[in-house]
Coordinates of C-alpha atoms in Angstrom, one line a residue:
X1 CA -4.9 29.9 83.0
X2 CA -0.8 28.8 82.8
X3 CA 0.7 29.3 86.3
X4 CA 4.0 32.0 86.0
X5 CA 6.3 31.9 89.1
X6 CA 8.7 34.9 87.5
X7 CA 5.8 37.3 86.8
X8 CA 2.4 36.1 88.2
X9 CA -0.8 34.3 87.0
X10 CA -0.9 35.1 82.9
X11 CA -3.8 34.6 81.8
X12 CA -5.5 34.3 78.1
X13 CA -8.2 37.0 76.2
X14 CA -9.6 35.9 73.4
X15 CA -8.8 38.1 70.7
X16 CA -11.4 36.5 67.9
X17 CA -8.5 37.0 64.8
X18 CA -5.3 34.9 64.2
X19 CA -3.2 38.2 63.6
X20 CA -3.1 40.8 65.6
X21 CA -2.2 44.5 63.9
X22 CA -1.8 47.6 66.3
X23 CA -0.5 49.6 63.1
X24 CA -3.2 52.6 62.7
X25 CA -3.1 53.9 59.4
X26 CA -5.0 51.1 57.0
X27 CA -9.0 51.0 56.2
X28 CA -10.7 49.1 59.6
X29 CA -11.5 45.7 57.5
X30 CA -11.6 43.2 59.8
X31 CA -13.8 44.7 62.6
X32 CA -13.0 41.9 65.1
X33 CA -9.8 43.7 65.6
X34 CA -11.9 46.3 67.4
X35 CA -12.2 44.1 70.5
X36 CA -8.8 44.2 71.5
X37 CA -7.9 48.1 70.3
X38 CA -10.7 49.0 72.9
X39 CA -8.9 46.7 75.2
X40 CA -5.3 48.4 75.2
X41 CA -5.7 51.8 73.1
X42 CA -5.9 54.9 74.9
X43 CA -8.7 57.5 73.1
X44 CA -7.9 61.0 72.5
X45 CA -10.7 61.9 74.7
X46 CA -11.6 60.0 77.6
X47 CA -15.0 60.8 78.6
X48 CA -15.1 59.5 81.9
X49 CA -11.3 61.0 83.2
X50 CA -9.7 63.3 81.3
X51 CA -6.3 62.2 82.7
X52 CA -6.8 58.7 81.3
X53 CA -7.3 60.4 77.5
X54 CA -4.5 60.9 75.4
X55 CA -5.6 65.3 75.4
X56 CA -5.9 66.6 78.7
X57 CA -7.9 69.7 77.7
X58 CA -9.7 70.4 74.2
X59 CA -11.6 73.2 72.5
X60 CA -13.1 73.5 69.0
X61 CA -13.7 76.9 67.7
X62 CA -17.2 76.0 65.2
X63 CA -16.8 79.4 63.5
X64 CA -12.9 78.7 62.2
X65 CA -13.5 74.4 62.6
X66 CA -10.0 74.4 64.4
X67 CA -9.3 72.2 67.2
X68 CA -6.8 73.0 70.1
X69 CA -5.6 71.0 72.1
X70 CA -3.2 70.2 74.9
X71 CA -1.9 66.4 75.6
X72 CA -2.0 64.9 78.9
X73 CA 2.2 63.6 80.6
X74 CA 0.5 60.6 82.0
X75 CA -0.3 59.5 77.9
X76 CA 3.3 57.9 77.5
X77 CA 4.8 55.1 75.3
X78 CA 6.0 52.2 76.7
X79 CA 9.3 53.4 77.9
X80 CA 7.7 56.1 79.9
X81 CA 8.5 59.2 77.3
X82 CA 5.5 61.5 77.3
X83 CA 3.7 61.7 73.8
X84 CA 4.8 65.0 72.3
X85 CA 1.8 67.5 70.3
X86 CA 3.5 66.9 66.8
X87 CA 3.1 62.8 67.3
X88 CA -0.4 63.8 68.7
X89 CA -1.6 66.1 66.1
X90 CA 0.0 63.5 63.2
X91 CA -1.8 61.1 64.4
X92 CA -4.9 62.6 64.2
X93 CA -4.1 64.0 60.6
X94 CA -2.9 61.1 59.2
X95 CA -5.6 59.2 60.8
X96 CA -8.4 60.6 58.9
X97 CA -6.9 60.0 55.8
X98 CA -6.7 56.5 56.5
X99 CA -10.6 56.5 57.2
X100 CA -11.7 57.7 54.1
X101 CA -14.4 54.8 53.7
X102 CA -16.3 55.6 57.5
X103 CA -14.9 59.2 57.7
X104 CA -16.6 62.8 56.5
X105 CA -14.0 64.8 57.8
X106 CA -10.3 65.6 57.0
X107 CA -7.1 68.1 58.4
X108 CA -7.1 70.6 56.2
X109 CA -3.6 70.7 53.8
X110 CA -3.5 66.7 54.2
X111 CA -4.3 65.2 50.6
X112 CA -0.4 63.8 50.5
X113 CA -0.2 62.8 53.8
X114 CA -0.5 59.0 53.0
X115 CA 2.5 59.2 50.6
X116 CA 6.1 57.9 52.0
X117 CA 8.0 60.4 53.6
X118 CA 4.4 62.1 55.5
X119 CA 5.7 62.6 59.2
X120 CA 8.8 64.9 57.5
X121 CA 6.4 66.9 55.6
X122 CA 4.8 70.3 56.4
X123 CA 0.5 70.6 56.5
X124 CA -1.5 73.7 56.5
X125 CA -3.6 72.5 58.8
X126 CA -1.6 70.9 61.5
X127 CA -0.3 73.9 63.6
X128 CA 2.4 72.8 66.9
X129 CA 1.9 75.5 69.3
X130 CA 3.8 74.0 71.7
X131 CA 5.9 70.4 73.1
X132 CA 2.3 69.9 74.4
X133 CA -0.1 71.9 72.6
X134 CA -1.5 72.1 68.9
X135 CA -4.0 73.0 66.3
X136 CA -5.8 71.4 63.5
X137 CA -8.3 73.2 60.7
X138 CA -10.8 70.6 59.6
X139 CA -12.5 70.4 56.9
X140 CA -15.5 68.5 55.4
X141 CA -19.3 68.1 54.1
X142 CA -20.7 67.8 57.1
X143 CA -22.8 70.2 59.0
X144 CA -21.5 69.2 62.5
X145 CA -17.8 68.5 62.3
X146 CA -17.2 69.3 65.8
X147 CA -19.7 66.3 66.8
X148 CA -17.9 63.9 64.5
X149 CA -14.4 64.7 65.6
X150 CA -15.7 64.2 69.3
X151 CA -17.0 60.9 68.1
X152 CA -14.1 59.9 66.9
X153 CA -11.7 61.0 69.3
X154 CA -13.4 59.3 72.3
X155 CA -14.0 55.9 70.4
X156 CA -17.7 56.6 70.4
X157 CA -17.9 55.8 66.6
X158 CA -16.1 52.6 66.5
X159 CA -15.2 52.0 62.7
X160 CA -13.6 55.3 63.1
X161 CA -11.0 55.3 66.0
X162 CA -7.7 56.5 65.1
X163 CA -4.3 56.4 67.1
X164 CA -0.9 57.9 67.3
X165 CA 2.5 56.1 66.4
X166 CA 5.9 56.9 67.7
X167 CA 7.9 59.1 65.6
X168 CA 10.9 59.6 67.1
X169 CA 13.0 57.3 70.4
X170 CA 16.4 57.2 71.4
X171 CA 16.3 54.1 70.1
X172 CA 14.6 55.0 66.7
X173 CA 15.4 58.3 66.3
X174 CA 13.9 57.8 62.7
X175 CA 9.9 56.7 62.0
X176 CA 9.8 53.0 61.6
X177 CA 6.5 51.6 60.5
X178 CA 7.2 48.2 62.0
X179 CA 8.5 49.2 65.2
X180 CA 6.1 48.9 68.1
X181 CA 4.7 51.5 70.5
X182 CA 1.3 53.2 71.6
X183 CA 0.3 55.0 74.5
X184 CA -2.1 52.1 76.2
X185 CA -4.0 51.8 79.3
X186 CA -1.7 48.8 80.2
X187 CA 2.2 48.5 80.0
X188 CA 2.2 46.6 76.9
X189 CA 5.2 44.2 75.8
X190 CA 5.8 42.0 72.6
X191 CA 7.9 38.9 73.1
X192 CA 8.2 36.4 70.2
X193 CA 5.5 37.5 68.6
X194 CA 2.8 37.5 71.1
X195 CA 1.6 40.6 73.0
X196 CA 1.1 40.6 76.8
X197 CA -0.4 43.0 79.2
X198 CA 0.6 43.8 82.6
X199 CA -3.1 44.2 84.7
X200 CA -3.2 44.9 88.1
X201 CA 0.1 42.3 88.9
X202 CA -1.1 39.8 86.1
X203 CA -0.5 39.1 82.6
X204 CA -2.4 38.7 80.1
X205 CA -2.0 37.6 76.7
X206 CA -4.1 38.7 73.7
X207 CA -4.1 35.2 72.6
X208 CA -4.5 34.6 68.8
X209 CA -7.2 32.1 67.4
X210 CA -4.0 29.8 66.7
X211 CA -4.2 28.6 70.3
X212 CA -8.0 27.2 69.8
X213 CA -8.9 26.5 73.6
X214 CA -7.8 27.6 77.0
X215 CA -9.3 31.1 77.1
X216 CA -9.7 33.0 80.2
X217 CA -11.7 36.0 79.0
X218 CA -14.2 36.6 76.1
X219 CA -15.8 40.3 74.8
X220 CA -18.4 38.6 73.4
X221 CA -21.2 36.0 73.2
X222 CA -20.1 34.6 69.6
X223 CA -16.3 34.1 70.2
X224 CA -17.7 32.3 73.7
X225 CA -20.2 30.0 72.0
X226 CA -17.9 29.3 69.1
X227 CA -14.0 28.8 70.6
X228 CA -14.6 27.9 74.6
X229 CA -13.5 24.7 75.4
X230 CA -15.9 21.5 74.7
X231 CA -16.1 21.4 78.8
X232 CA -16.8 24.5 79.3
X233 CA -20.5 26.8 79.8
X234 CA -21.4 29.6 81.1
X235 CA -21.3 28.4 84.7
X236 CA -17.7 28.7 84.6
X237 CA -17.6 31.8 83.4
X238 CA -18.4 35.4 85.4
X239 CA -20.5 37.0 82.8
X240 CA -20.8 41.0 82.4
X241 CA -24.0 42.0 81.1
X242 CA -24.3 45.4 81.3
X243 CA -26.5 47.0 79.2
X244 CA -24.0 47.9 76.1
X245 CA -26.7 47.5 73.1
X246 CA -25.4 46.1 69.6
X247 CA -27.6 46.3 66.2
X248 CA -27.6 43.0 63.8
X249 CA -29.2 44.1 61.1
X250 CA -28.6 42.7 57.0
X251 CA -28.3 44.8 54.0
X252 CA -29.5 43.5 51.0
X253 CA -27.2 43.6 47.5
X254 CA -29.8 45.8 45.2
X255 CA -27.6 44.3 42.2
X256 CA -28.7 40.9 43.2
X257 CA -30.5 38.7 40.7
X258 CA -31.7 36.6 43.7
X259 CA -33.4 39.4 45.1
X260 CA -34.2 42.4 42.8
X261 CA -38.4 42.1 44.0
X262 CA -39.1 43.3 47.3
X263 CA -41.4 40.0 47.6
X264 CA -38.0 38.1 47.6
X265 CA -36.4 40.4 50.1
X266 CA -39.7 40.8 52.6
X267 CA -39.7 37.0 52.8
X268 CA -36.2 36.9 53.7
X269 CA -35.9 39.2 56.2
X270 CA -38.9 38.1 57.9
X271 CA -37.7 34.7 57.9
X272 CA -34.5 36.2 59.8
X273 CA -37.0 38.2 62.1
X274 CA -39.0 35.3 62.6
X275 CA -36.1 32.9 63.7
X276 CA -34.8 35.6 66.0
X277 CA -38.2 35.5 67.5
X278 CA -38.5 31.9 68.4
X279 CA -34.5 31.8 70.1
X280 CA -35.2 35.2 72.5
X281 CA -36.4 33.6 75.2
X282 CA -33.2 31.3 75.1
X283 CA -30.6 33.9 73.5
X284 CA -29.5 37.5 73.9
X285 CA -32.1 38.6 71.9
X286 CA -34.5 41.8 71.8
X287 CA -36.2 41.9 68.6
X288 CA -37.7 45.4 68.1
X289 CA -40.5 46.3 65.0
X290 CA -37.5 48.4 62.9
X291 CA -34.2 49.8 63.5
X292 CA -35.2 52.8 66.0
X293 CA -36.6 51.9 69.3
X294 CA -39.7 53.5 70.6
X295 CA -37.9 56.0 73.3
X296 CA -34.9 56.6 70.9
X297 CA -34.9 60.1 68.1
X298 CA -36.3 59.0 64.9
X299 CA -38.9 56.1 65.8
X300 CA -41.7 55.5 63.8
X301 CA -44.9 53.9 65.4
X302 CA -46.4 53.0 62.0
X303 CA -42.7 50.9 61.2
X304 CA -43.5 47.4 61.8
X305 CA -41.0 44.6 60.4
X306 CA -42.8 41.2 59.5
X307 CA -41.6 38.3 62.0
X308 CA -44.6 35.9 61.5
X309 CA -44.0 34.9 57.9
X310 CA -41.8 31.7 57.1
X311 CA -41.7 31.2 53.3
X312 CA -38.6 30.8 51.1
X313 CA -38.6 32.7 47.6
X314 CA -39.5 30.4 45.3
X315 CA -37.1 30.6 42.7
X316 CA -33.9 30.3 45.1
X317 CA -31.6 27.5 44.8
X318 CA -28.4 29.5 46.1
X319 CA -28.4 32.5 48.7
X320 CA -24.2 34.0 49.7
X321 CA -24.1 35.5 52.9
X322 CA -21.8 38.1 54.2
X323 CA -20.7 37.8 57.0
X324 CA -18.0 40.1 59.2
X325 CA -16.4 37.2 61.4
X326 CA -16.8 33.7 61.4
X327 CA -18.1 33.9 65.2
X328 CA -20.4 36.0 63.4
X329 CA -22.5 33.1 62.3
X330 CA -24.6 32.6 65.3
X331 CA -27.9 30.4 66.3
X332 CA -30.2 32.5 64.0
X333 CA -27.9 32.0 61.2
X334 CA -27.3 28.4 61.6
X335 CA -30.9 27.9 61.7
X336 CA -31.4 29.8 58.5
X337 CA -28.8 27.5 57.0
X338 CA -30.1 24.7 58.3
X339 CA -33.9 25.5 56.8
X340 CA -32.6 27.0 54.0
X341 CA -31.3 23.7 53.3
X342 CA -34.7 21.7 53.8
X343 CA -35.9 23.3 50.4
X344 CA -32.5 22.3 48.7
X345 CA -31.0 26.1 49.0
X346 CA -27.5 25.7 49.8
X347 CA -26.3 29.1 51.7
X348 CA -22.7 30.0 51.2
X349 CA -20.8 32.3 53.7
X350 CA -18.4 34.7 52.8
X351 CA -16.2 35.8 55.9
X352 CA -15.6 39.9 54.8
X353 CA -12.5 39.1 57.7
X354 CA -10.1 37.3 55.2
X355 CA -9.3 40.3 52.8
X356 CA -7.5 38.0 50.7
X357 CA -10.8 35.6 49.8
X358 CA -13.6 37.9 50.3
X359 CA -15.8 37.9 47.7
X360 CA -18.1 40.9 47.2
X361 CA -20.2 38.9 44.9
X362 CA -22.9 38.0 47.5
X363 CA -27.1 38.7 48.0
X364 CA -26.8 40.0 51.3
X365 CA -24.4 41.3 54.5
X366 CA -24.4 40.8 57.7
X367 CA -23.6 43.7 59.7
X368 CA -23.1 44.5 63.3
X369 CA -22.6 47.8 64.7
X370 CA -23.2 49.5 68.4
X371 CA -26.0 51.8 69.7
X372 CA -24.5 54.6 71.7
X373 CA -27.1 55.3 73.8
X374 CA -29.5 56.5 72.1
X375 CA -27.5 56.8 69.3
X376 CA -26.8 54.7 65.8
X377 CA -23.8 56.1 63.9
X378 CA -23.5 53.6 61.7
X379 CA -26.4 55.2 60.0
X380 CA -24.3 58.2 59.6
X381 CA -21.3 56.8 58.3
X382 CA -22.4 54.1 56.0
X383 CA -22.5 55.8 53.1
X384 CA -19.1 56.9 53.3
X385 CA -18.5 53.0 52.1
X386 CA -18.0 52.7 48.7
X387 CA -19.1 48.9 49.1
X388 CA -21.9 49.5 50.4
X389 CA -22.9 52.0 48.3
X390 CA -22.6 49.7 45.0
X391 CA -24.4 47.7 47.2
X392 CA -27.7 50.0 47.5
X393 CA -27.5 51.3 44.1
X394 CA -30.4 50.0 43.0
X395 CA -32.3 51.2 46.6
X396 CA -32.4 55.0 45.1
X397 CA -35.1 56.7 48.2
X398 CA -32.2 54.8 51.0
X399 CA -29.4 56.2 49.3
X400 CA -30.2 59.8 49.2
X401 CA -32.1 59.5 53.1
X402 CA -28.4 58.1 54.0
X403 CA -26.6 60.9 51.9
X404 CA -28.7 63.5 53.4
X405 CA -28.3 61.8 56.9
X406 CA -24.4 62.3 56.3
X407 CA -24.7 65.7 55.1
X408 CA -26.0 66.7 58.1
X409 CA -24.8 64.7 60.8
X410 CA -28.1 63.4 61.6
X411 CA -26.7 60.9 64.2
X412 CA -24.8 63.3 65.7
X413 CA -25.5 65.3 68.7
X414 CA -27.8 67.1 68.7
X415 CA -29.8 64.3 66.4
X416 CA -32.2 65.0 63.6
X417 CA -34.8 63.2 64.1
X418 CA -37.2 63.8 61.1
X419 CA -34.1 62.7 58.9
X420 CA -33.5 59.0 60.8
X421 CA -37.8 58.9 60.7
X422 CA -37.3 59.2 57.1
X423 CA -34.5 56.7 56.8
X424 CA -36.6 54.2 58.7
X425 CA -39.6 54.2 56.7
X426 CA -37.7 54.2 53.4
X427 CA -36.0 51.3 54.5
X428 CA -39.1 49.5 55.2
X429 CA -40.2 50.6 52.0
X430 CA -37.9 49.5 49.7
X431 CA -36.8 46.8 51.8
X432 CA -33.2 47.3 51.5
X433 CA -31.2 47.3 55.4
X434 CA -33.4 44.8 57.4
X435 CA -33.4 44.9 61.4
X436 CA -32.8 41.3 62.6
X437 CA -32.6 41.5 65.9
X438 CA -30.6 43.3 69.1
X439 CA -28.1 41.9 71.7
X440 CA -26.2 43.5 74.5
X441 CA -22.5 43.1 74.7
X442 CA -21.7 40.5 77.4
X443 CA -17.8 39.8 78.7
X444 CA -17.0 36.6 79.9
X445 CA -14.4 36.1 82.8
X446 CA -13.2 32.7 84.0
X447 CA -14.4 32.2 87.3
X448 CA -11.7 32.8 90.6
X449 CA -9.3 34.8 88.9
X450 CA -7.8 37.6 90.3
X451 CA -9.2 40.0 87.7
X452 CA -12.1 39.8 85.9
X453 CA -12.9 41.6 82.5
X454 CA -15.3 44.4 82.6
X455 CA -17.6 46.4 79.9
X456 CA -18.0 50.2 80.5
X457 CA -20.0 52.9 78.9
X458 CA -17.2 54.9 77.1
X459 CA -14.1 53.0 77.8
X460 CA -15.5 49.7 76.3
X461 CA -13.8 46.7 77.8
X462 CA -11.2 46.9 81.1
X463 CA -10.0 44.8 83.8
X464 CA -10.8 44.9 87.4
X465 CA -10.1 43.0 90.9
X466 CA -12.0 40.8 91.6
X467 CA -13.4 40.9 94.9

């Protein structure tokens, strides 16, 4: 914490990257970003308060698959200039098409919306009723598109969240990519290239990981353990621990030499299961017997993952591991490095994060997503990745359970259940996306501050008194 007579206590939250990117419309890479978006963005749909959404008041017409919608005055940029339906309804449009690899759906007339020139063009399927009211026409695959757009909207389906951008100021009367604005729950300001928040008569900065130590607040466990100071533990630190359930689960590369017998793969996994095991009573660890839990839609009492069995494939003198941070690389995977290494099998990570040096030649991923509820989308949407569909190629039953999953919108209200049973037993089967373990979301706040950082059901992370 730096002491600030002019404008308060300021304060540091540990962002995880070492750029920060609020422009919208680019592929989600590096999901670490994620932790700060849900931090500052506003959602279309608020869940919890409709005045704190960007849309006031929304209806979806399921026979025509057109959304109306009317946007909220209190949703305004950063000079205080309520966000108008066109920027609104662009956003959405344009923001679809930038989620091609997670998203099913699309605005209808948008296939050259990502071209130069997009915010001057016309769509048939972006209609501007009014200053504050429009209409889309989706279109898509799916069976439920008013679920997925929901979903979306309301940052329930995180690899999908879109926002607007400002398309016309009085001081940029023209749309300028690299100017900064979004409609945030904070007043947000950018001063020589750091961004700070104004909270409750504080500011904070979203500190970069060029600044090393000296954070105040942490989103996670893994940034925590891997970038708080060498003095610091948890005792320092007020720590949220609401029940906000995460997956951690590994998919295996089906074009892998290192692993094309499920014998190789079984004994891997379990190894991962089996590590888990041994750290719960001393980590945030549940370890459940597959992906679906016993009171969620889709579980499958006959599904029982291996965690007893601690053998290394014979053959394996190399194993890359894809990872989607570095903070990623927790206990259980250190541990795996470090027995890997007792039979001479040197493990190399492969941090999917730096999209200059990623290398998608690697045996398995690590991948991370949330449980929403009840509720796994990442089931849903995975196959909408072209990665990881090369990646499965050779895992033909998962593939066409996660295709017909998609098609359907199986983990989307209301859920099919016989279609995620399916998915789970073929993926015990063939062996091919591997439950490690579970962990709930904790947020770490610096003890006696003014404000601590909080974790909520639908708005994700947000700051409060502390009292």
């Amino acid at each position: 914490m730096v002491k600030n007579n002019d404008m308060g206590n300021l304060f540091k939250f540990c962002t995880g990257v070492s750029k920060l990117d609020f422009y919208p419309f680019t592929e989600i890479n590096n999901w670490k970003n994620l932790g700060y978006w849900l931090l500052v963005l506003k959602p279309y749909i608020d869940k919890e308060n409709t005045q704190d959404g960007i849309l006031e008041t929304y209806h979806f017409c399921e026979k025509s698959n057109t959304f109306e919608a009317t946007v909220c005055l209190k949703a305004t940029w950063q000079d205080g200039t309520p966000i108008s339906s066109f920027e609104a309804a662009m956003g959405i449009a344009k923001g679809l098409a930038h989620r091609k690899t997670s998203c099913s759906i699309q605005v209808k007339g948008t296939e050259e919306i990502t071209h130069f020139g997009w915010e001057k063009k016309h769509y048939s399927g972006v209609e501007i009723i009014s200053p504050i009211k429009f209409k889309l026409t989706l279109t898509g695959l799916v069976e439920n598109i008013k679920g997925v757009l929901e979903d979306i909207l309301s940052f329930t389906t995180l690899r999908n969240i879109i926002w607007p951008v400002r398309l016309n100021s009085f001081t940029h009367p023209i749309y300028d990519p690299s100017y900064f604005d979004i409609i945030s729950k904070y007043p947000i300001k950018f001063e020589s290239g750091k961004y700070f928040l104004s909270v409750l008569g504080n500011l904070v900065e979203l500190s970069t990981l060029k600044n090393k130590t000296n954070y105040d607040f942490y989103f996670n466990t893994f940034d925590f353990n891997q970038y708080k100071n060498s003095h610091d533990s948890e005792e320092n630190f007020n720590v949220n621990k609401k029940q906000n359930m995460h997956t951690f689960f590994a998919i295996f590369n089906s074009l892998s030499d290192n692993f094309s017998s499920i014998e190789s793969r079984q004994k891997i996994s379990s190894i991962f299961r089996t590590i888990a095991k041994e750290l719960q009573n001393e980590e945030n660890i549940q370890l459940i017997n597959g992906h679906i839990d016993k009171d969620e839609p889709g579980y499958n009492p006959d599904i029982k993952w291996d965690e007893n069995a601690f053998e290394f494939p014979e053959h394996l003198k190399e194993i890359k591991i894809a990872i989607p941070f570095p903070s990623a690389k927790n206990k259980i995977l250190k541990r795996f490095e470090a027995d890997a290494e007792k039979y001479l099998i040197k493990v190399k990570w492969i941090d999917m994060s730096d999209e200059e040096h990623a290398d998608n030649n690697f045996d398995l991923q690590i991948v991370i997503a949330r449980i929403q509820g009840n509720r796994q989308i990442w089931i849903q949407n995975i196959i909408n990745s072209h990665s990881f569909i090369q990646q499965l190629e050779k895992f033909p039953r998962t593939l066409s359970s996660l295709k017909k999953i998609n098609l359907n919108s199986a983990s989307t209200l209301p859920l099919n259940s016989n279609l995620l049973n399916e998915f789970e037993e073929i993926c015990h089967t063939e062996c091919s996306i591997a439950p490690i373990f579970r962990y709930h979301l904790h947020t770490y706040s610096r003890k006696n501050l003014p404000i601590v950082l909080n974790i909520s059901e639908f708005k994700e992370f947000y700051f409060s008194l502390n009292r």
